[in-house]
PDB file of C-alpha atoms in Angstrom:
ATOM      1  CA  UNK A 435      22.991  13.925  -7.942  1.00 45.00           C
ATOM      2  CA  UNK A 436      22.465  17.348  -9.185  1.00 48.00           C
ATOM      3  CA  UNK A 437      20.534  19.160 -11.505  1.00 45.00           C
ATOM      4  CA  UNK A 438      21.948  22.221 -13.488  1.00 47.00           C
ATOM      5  CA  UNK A 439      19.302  25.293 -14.369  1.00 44.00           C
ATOM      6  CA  UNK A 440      20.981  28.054 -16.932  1.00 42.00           C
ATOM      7  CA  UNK A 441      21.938  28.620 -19.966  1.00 41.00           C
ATOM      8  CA  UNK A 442      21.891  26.040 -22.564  1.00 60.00           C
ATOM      9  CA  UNK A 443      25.602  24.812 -21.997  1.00 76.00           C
ATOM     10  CA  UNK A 444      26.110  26.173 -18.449  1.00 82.00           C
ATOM     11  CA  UNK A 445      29.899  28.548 -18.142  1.00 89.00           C
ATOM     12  CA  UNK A 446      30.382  25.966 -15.051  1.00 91.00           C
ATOM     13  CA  UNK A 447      29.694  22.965 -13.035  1.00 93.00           C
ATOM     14  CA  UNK A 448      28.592  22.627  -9.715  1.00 95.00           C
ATOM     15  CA  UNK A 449      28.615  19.873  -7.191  1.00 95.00           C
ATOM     16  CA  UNK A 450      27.383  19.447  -3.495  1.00 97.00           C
ATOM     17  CA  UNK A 451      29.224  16.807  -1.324  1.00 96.00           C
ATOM     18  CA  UNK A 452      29.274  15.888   2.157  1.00 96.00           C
ATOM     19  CA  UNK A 453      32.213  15.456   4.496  1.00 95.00           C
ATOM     20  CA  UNK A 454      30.560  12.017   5.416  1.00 94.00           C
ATOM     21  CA  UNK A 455      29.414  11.043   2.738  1.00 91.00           C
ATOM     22  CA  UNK A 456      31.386   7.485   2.764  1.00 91.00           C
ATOM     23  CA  UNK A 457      29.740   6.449   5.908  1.00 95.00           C
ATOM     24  CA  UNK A 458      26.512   7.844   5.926  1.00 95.00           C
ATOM     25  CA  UNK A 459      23.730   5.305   5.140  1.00 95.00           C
ATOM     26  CA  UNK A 460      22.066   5.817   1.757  1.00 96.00           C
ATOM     27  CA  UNK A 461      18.203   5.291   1.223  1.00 94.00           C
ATOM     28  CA  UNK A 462      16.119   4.926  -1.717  1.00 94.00           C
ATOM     29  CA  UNK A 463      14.280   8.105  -2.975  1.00 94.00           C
ATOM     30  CA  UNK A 464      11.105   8.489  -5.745  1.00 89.00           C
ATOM     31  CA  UNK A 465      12.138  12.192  -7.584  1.00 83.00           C
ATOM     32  CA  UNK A 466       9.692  13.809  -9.495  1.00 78.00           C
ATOM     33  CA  UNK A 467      10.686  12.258 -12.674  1.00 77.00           C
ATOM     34  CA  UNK A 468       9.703   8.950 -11.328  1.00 78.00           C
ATOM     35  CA  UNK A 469      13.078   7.176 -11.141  1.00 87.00           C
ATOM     36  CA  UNK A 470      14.727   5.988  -7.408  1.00 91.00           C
ATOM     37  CA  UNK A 471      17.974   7.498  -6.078  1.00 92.00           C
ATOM     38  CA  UNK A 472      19.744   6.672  -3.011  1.00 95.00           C
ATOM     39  CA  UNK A 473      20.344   9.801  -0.988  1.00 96.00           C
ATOM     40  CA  UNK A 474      22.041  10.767   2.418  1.00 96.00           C
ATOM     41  CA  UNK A 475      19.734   9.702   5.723  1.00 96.00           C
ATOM     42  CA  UNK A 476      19.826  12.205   8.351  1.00 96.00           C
ATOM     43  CA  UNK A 477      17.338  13.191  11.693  1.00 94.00           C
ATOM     44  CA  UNK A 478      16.573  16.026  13.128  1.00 93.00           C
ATOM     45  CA  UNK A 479      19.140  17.976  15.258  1.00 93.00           C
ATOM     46  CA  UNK A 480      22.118  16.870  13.176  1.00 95.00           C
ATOM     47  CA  UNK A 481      24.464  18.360  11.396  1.00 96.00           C
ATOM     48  CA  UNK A 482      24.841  18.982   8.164  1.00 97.00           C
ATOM     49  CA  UNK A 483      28.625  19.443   6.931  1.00 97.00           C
ATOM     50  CA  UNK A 484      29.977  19.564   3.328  1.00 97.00           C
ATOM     51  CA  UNK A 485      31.846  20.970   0.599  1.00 97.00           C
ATOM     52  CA  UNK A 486      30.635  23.126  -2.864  1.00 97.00           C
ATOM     53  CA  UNK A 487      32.953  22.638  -5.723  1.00 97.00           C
ATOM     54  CA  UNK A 488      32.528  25.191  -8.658  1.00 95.00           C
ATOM     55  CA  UNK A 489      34.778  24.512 -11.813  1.00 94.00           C
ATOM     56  CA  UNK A 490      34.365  26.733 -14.936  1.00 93.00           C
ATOM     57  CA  UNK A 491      34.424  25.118 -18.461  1.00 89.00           C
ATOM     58  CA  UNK A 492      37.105  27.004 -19.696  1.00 82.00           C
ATOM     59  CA  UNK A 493      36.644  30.394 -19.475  1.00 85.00           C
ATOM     60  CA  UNK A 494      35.514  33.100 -16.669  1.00 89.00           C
ATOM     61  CA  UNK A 495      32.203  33.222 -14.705  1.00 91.00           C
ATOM     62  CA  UNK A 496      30.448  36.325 -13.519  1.00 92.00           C
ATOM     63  CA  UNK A 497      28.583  36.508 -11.035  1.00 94.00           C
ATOM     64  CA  UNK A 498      26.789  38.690  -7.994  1.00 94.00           C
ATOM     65  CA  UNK A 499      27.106  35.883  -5.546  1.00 95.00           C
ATOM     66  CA  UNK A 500      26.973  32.418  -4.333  1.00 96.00           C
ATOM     67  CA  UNK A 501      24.523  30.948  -1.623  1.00 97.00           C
ATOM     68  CA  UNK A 502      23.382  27.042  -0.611  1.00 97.00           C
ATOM     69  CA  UNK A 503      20.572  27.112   0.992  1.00 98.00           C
ATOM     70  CA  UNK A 504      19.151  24.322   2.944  1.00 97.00           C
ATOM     71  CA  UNK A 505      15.314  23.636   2.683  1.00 97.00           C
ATOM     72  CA  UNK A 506      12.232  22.162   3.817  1.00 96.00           C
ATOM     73  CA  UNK A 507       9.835  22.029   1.364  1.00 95.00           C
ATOM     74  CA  UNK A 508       5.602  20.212   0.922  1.00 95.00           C
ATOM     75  CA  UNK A 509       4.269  20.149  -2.711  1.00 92.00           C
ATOM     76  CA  UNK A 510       0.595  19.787  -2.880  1.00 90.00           C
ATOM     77  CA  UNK A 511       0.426  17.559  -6.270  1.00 84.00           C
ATOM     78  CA  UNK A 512      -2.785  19.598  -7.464  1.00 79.00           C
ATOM     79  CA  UNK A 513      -1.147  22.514  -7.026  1.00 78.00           C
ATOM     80  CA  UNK A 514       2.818  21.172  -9.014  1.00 75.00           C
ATOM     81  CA  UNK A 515       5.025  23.460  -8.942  1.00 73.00           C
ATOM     82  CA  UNK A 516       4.256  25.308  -5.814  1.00 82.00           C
ATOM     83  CA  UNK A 517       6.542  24.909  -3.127  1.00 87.00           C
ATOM     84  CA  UNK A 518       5.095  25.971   0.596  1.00 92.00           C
ATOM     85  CA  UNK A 519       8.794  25.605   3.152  1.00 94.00           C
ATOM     86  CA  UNK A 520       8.727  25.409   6.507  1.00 94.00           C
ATOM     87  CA  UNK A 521      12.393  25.293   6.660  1.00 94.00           C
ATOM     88  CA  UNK A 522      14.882  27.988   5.208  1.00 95.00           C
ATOM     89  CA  UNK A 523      18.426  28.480   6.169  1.00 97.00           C
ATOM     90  CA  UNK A 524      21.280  30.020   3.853  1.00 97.00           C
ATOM     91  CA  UNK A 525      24.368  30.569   3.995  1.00 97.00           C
ATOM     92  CA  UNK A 526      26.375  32.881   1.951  1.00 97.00           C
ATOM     93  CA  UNK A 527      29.483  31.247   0.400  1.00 97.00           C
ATOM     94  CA  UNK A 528      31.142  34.431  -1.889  1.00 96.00           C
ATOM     95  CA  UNK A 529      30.286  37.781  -2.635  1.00 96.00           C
ATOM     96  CA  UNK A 530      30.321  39.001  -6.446  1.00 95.00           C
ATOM     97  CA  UNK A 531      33.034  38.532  -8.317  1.00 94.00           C
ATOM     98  CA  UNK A 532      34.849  36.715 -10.790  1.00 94.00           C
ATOM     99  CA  UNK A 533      35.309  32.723 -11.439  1.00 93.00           C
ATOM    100  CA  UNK A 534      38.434  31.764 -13.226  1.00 92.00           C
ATOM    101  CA  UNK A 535      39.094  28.343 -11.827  1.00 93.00           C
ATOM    102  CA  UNK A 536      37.758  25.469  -9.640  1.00 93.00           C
ATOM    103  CA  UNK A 537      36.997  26.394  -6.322  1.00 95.00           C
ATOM    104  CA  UNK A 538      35.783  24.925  -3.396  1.00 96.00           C
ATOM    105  CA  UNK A 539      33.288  26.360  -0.762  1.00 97.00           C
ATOM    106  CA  UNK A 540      32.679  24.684   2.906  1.00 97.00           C
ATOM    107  CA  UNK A 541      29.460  25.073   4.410  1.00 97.00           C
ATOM    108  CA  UNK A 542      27.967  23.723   7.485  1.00 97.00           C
ATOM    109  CA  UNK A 543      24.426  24.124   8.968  1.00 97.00           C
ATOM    110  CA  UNK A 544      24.557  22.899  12.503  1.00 96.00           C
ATOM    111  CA  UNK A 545      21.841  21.250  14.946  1.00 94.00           C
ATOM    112  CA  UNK A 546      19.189  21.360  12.203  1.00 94.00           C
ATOM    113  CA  UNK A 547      15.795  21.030  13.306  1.00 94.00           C
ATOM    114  CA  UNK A 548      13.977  19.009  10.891  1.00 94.00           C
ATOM    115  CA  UNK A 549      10.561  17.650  12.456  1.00 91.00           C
ATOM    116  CA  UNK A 550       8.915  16.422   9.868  1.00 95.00           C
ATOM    117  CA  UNK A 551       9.982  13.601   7.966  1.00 95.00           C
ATOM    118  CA  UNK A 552      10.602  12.995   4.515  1.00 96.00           C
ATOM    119  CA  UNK A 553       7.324  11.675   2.221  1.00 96.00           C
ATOM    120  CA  UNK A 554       6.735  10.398  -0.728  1.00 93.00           C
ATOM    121  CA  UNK A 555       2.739   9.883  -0.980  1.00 92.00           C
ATOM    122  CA  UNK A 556      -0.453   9.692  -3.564  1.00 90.00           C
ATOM    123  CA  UNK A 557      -0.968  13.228  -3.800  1.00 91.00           C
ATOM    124  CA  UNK A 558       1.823  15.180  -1.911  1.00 93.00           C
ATOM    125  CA  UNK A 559       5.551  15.588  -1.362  1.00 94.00           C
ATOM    126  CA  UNK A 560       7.416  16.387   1.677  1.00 96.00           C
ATOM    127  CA  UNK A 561      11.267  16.604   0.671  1.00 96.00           C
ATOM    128  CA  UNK A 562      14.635  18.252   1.696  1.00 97.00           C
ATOM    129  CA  UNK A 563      17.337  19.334  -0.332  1.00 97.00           C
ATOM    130  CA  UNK A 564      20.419  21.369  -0.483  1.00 97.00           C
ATOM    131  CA  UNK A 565      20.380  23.858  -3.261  1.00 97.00           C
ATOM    132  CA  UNK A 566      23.239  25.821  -4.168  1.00 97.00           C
ATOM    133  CA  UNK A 567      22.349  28.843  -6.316  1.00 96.00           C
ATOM    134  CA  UNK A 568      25.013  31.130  -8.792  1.00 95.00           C
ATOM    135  CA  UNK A 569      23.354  34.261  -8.936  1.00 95.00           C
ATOM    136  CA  UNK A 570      24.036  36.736 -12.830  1.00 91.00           C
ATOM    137  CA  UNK A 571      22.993  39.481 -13.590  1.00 87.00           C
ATOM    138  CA  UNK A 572      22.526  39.242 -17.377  1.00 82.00           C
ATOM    139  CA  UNK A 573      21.996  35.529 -17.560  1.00 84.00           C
ATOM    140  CA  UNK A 574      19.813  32.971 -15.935  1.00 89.00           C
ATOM    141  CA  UNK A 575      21.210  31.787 -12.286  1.00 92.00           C
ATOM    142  CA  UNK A 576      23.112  28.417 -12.319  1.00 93.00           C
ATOM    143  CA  UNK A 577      21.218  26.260  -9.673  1.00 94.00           C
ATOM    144  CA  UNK A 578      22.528  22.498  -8.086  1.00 95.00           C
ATOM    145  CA  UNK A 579      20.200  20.583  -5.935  1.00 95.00           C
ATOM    146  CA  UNK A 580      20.862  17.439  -3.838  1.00 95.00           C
ATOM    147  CA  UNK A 581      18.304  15.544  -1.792  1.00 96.00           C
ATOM    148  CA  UNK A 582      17.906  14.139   1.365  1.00 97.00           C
ATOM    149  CA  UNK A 583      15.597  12.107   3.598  1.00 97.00           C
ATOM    150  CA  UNK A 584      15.268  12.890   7.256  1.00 97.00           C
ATOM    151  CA  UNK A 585      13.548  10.429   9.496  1.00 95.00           C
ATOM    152  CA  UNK A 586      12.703  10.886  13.391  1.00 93.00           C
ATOM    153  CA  UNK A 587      12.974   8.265  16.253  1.00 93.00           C
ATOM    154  CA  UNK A 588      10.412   7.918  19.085  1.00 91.00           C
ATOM    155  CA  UNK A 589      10.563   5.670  22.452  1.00 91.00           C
ATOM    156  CA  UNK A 590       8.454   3.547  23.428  1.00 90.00           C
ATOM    157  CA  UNK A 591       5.061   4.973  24.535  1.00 90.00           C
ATOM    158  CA  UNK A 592       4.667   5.061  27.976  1.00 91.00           C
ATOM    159  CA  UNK A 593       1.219   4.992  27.617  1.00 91.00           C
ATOM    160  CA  UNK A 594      -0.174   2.439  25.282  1.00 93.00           C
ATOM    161  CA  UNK A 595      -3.943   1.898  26.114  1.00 92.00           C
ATOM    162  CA  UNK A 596      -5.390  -1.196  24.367  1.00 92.00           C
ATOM    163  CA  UNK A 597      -8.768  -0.396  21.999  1.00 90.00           C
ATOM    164  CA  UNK A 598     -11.684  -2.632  22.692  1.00 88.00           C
ATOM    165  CA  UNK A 599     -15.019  -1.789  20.169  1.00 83.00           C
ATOM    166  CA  UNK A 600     -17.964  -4.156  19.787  1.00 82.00           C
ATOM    167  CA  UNK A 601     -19.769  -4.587  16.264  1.00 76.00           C
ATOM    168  CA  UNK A 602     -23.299  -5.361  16.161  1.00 74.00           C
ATOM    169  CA  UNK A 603     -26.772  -5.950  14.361  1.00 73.00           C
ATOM    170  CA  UNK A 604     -29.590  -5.964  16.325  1.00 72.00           C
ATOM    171  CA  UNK A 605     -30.907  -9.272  17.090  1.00 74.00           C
ATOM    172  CA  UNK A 606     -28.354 -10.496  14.562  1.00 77.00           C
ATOM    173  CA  UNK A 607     -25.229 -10.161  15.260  1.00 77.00           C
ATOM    174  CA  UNK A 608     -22.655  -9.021  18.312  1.00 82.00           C
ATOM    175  CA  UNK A 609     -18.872  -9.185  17.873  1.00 83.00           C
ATOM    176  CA  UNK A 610     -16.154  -7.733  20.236  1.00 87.00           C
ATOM    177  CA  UNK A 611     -12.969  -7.020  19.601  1.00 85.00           C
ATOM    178  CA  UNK A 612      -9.491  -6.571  21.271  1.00 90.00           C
ATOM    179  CA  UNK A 613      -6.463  -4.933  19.744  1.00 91.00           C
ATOM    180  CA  UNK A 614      -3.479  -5.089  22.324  1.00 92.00           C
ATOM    181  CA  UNK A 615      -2.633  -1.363  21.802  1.00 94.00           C
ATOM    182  CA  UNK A 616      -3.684   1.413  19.847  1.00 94.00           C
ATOM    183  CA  UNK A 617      -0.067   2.831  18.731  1.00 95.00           C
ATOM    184  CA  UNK A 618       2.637   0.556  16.764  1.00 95.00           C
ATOM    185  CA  UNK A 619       5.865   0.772  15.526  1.00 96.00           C
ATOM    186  CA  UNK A 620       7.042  -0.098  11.612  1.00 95.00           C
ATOM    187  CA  UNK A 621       8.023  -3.285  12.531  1.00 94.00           C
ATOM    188  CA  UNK A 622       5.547  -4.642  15.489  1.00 95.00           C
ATOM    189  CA  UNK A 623       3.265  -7.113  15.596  1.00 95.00           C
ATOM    190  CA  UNK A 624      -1.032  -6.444  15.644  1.00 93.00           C
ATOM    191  CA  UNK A 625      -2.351  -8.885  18.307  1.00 94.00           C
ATOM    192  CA  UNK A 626      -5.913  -9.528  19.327  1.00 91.00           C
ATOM    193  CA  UNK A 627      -8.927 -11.649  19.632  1.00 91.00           C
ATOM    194  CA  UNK A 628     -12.514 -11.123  18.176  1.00 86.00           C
ATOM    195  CA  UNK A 629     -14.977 -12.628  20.401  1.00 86.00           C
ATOM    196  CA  UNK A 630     -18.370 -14.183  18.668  1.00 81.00           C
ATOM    197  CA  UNK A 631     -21.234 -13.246  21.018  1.00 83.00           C
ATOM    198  CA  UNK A 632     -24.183 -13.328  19.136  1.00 80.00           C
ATOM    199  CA  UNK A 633     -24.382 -15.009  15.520  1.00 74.00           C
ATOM    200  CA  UNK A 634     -27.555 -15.573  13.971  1.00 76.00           C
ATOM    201  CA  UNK A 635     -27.103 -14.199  10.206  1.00 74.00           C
ATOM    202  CA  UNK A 636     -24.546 -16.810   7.565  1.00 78.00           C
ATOM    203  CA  UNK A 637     -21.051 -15.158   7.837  1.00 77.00           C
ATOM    204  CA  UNK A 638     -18.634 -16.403   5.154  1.00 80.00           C
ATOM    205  CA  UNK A 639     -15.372 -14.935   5.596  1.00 83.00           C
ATOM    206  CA  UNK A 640     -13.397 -12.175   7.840  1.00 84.00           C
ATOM    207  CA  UNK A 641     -10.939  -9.987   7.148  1.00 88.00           C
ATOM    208  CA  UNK A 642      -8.779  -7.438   8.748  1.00 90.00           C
ATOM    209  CA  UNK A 643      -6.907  -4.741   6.570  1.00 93.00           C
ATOM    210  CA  UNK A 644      -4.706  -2.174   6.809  1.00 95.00           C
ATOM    211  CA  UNK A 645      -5.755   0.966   4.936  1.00 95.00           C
ATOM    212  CA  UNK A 646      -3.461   4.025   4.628  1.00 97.00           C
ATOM    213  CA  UNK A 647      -5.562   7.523   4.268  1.00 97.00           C
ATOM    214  CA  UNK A 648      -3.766  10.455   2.808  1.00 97.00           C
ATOM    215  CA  UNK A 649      -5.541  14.279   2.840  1.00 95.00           C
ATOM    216  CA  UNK A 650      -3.980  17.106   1.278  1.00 93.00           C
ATOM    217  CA  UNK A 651      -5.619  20.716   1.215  1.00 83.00           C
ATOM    218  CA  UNK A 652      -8.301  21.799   3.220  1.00 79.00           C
ATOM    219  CA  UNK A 653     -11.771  22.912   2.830  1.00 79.00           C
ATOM    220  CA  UNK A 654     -13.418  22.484  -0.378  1.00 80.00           C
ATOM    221  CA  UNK A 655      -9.796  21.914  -1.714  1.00 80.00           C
ATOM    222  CA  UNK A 656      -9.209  18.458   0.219  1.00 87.00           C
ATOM    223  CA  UNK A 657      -8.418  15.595  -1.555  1.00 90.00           C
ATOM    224  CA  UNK A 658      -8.491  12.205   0.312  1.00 93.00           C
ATOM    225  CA  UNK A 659      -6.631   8.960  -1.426  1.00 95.00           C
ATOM    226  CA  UNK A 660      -7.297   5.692   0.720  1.00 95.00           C
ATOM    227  CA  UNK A 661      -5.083   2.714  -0.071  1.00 95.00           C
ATOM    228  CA  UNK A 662      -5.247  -0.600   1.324  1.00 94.00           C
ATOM    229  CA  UNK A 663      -1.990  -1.969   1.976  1.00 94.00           C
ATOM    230  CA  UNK A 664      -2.452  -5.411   3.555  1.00 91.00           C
ATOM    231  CA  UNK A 665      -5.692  -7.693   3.650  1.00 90.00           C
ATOM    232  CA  UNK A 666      -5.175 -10.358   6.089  1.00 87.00           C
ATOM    233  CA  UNK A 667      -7.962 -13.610   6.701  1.00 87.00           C
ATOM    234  CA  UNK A 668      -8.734 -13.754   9.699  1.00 82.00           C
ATOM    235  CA  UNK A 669     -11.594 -16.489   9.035  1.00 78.00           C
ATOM    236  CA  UNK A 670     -13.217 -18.912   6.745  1.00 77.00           C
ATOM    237  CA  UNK A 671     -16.386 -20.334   7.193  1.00 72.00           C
ATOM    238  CA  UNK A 672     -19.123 -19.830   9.985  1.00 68.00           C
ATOM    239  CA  UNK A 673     -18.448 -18.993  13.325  1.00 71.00           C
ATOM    240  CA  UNK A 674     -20.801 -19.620  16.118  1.00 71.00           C
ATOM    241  CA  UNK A 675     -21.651 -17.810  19.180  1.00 71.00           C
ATOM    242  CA  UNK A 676     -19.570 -18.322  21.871  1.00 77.00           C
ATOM    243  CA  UNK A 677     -16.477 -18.829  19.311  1.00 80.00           C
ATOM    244  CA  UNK A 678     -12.874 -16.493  19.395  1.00 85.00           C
ATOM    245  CA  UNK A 679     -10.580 -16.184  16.664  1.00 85.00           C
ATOM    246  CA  UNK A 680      -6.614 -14.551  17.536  1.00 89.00           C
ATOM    247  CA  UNK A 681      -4.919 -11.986  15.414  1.00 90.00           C
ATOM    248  CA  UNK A 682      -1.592 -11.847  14.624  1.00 91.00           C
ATOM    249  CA  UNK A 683      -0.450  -9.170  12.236  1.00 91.00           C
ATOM    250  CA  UNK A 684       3.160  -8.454  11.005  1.00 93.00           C
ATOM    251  CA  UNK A 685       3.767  -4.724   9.949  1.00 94.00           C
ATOM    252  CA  UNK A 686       7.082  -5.178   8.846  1.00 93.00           C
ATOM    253  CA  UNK A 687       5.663  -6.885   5.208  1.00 93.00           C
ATOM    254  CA  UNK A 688       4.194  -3.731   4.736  1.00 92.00           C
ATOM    255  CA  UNK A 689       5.398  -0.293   3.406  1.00 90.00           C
ATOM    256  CA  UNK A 690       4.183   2.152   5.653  1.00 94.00           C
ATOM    257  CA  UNK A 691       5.347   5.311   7.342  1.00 95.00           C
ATOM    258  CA  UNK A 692       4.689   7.092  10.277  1.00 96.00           C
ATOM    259  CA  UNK A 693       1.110   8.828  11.406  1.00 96.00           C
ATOM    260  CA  UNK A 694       1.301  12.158   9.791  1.00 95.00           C
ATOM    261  CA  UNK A 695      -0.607  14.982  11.584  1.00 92.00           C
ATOM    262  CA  UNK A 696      -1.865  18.477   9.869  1.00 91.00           C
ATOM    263  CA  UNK A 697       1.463  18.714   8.993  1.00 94.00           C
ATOM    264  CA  UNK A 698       2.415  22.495   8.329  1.00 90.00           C
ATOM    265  CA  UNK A 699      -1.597  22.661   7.958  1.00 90.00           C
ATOM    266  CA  UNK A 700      -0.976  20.606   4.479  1.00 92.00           C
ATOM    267  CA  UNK A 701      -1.537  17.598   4.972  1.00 95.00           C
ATOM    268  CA  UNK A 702      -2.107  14.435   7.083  1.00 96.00           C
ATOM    269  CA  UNK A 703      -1.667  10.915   6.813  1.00 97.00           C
ATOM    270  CA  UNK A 704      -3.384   8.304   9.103  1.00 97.00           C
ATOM    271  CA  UNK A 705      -3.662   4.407   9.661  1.00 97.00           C
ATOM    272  CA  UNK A 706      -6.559   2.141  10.469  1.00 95.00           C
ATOM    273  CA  UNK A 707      -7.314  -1.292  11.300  1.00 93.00           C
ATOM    274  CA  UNK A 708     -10.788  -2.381   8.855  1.00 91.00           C
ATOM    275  CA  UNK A 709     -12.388  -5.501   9.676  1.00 87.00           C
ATOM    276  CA  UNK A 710     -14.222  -6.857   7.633  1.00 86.00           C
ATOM    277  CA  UNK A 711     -17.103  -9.711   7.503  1.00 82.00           C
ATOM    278  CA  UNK A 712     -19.145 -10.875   4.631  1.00 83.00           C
ATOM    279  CA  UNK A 713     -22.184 -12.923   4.381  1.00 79.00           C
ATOM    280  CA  UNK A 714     -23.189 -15.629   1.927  1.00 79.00           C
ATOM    281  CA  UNK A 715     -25.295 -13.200   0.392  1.00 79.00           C
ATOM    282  CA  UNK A 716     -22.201 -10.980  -0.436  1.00 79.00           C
ATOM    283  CA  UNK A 717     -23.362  -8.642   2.500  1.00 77.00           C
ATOM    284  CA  UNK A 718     -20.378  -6.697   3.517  1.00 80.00           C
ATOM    285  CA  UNK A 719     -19.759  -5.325   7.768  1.00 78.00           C
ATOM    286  CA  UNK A 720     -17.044  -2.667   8.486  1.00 80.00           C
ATOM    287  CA  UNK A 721     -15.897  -1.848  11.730  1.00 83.00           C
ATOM    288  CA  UNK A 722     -13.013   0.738  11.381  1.00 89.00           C
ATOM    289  CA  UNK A 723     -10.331   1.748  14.235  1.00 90.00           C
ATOM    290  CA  UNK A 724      -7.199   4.417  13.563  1.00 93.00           C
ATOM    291  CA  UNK A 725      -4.309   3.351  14.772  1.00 94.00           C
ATOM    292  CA  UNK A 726      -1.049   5.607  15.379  1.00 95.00           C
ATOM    293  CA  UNK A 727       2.513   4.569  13.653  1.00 96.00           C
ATOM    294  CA  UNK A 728       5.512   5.755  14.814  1.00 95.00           C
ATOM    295  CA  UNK A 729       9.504   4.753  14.109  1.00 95.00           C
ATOM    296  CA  UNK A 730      11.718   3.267  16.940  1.00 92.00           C
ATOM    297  CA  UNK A 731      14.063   4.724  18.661  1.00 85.00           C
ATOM    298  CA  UNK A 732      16.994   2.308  17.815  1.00 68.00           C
ATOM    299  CA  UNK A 733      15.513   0.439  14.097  1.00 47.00           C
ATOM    300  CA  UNK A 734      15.803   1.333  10.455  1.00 45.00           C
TER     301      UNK A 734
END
């Protein structure tokens, strides 16, 4: 889909195609105005082959140039309307000159490296998009945009150590817990035990939860939005010492996206595992571990 930016009725159209564009898979995108559109899916090192098609409305364009220009972009939602890329290539399709009919203008960006994927979060916006821009002197440009999401595959971790943390209350209450690994893909499976050492205060229920935790900025400028995307019960009534309780958590339910580190010094986006226990009194215990997300090498 593409936007138009210019004069009231703009002298032409302009659209942005891809050679591939019949087999390459489609996935749902959030644009700024809200609404979902299914755009191209592409990964880093690929390329990115397609045509320009520029067709007056009936009568002659000037102009002192045309360029697409492929870009990575983050947009800091505090700061809208500010766009900080980290990836900028262009390529020049004509040089000044006259438009008297539809024309058509390959372009081709080849091997792209794209390492960050696409987001869509609380407070930020991490996006690609092909913009083709008619440069005139005398009137505003004429400017077409189409999006894109990128996403990157990992293998398996070689290394995948398993986290084991103890929660406790002195004289009142020791709990360990195992988590099978500490990194997990979209759609793998959390599984654990909780081991009941030492209970000596009422507990009522247990949860575990997934909570999401997005920061954009930095220094005094950081804004944090934590969402909880899954609460899972892990218990119901009151354990006794000596008692375990398994975990077995599907991700796949659950709409998340990879870990997200300082990304381009923006922003950063990180998982954790929150367990939680109450009391009959309404007494709440946290015991929180990060966890690190990544996408398969080989699934959606």
């Amino acid at each position: 889909m593409n936007f138009l930016i210019g004069a009231f009725n703009p002298p032409c159209s302009v659209t942005i195609s891809l050679n591939d564009e019949a087999t390459r898979k489609q996935v749902p995108w959030r644009k700024e105005n809200g609404q979902t559109d299914m755009v191209p899916l592409f990964k880093s090192q690929e390329n990115i082959i397609g045509k320009v098609l520029i067709e007056p409305h009936g009568k002659k364009v000037e102009h002192t140039g045309v360029k697409i220009e492929l870009l990575g972009q983050i947009e800091l939602y505090f700061d809208r309307g500010n766009f900080y890329d980290f990836t900028s290539l262009v390529r020049e399709l004509d040089v000044p000159g006259d438009l008297y009919e539809r024309k058509t203008y390959p372009f081709e960006f080849s091997t792209v490296e794209m390492l960050y994927e696409s987001y869509n979060g609380a407070n930020v916006r991490l996006r690609y998009i092909l913009k083709v821009t008619v440069s005139r002197n005398i009137f505003s440009n004429i400017v077409a945009y189409q999006d894109f999401v990128v996403r990157n595959y990992t293998p398996l971790p070689s290394v995948n150590n398993s986290i084991k943390m103890e929660v406790g209350i002195e004289d009142c209450l020791h709990i360990e817990f195992e988590y099978n690994k500490s990194k997990y893909h979209l759609k793998d499976v959390i599984i654990g035990k909780i081991y009941f050492l030492l209970v000596r205060i009422k507990i009522k229920n247990m949860e575990l939860e997934i909570r999401r935790r997005e920061s954009t900025g930095a220094g005094p400028n950081t804004y944090v939005d934590t969402e909880t995307l899954a609460k899972y019960e892990l218990m119901d009534g009151a354990p006794v010492g000596g008692e375990s309780i398994p975990i077995r958590l599907f991700l796949s339910p659950y709409e998340l996206t990879p870990t997200y580190r300082n990304i381009n010094n923006k922003f950063s986006v990180k998982y954790y595992l929150n367990l939680v226990l109450v009391d009959e009194e309404d007494g709440r215990y946290f015991k929180q571990q990060e966890i690190n997300v990544y996408r398969l090498l080989a699934t959606s």
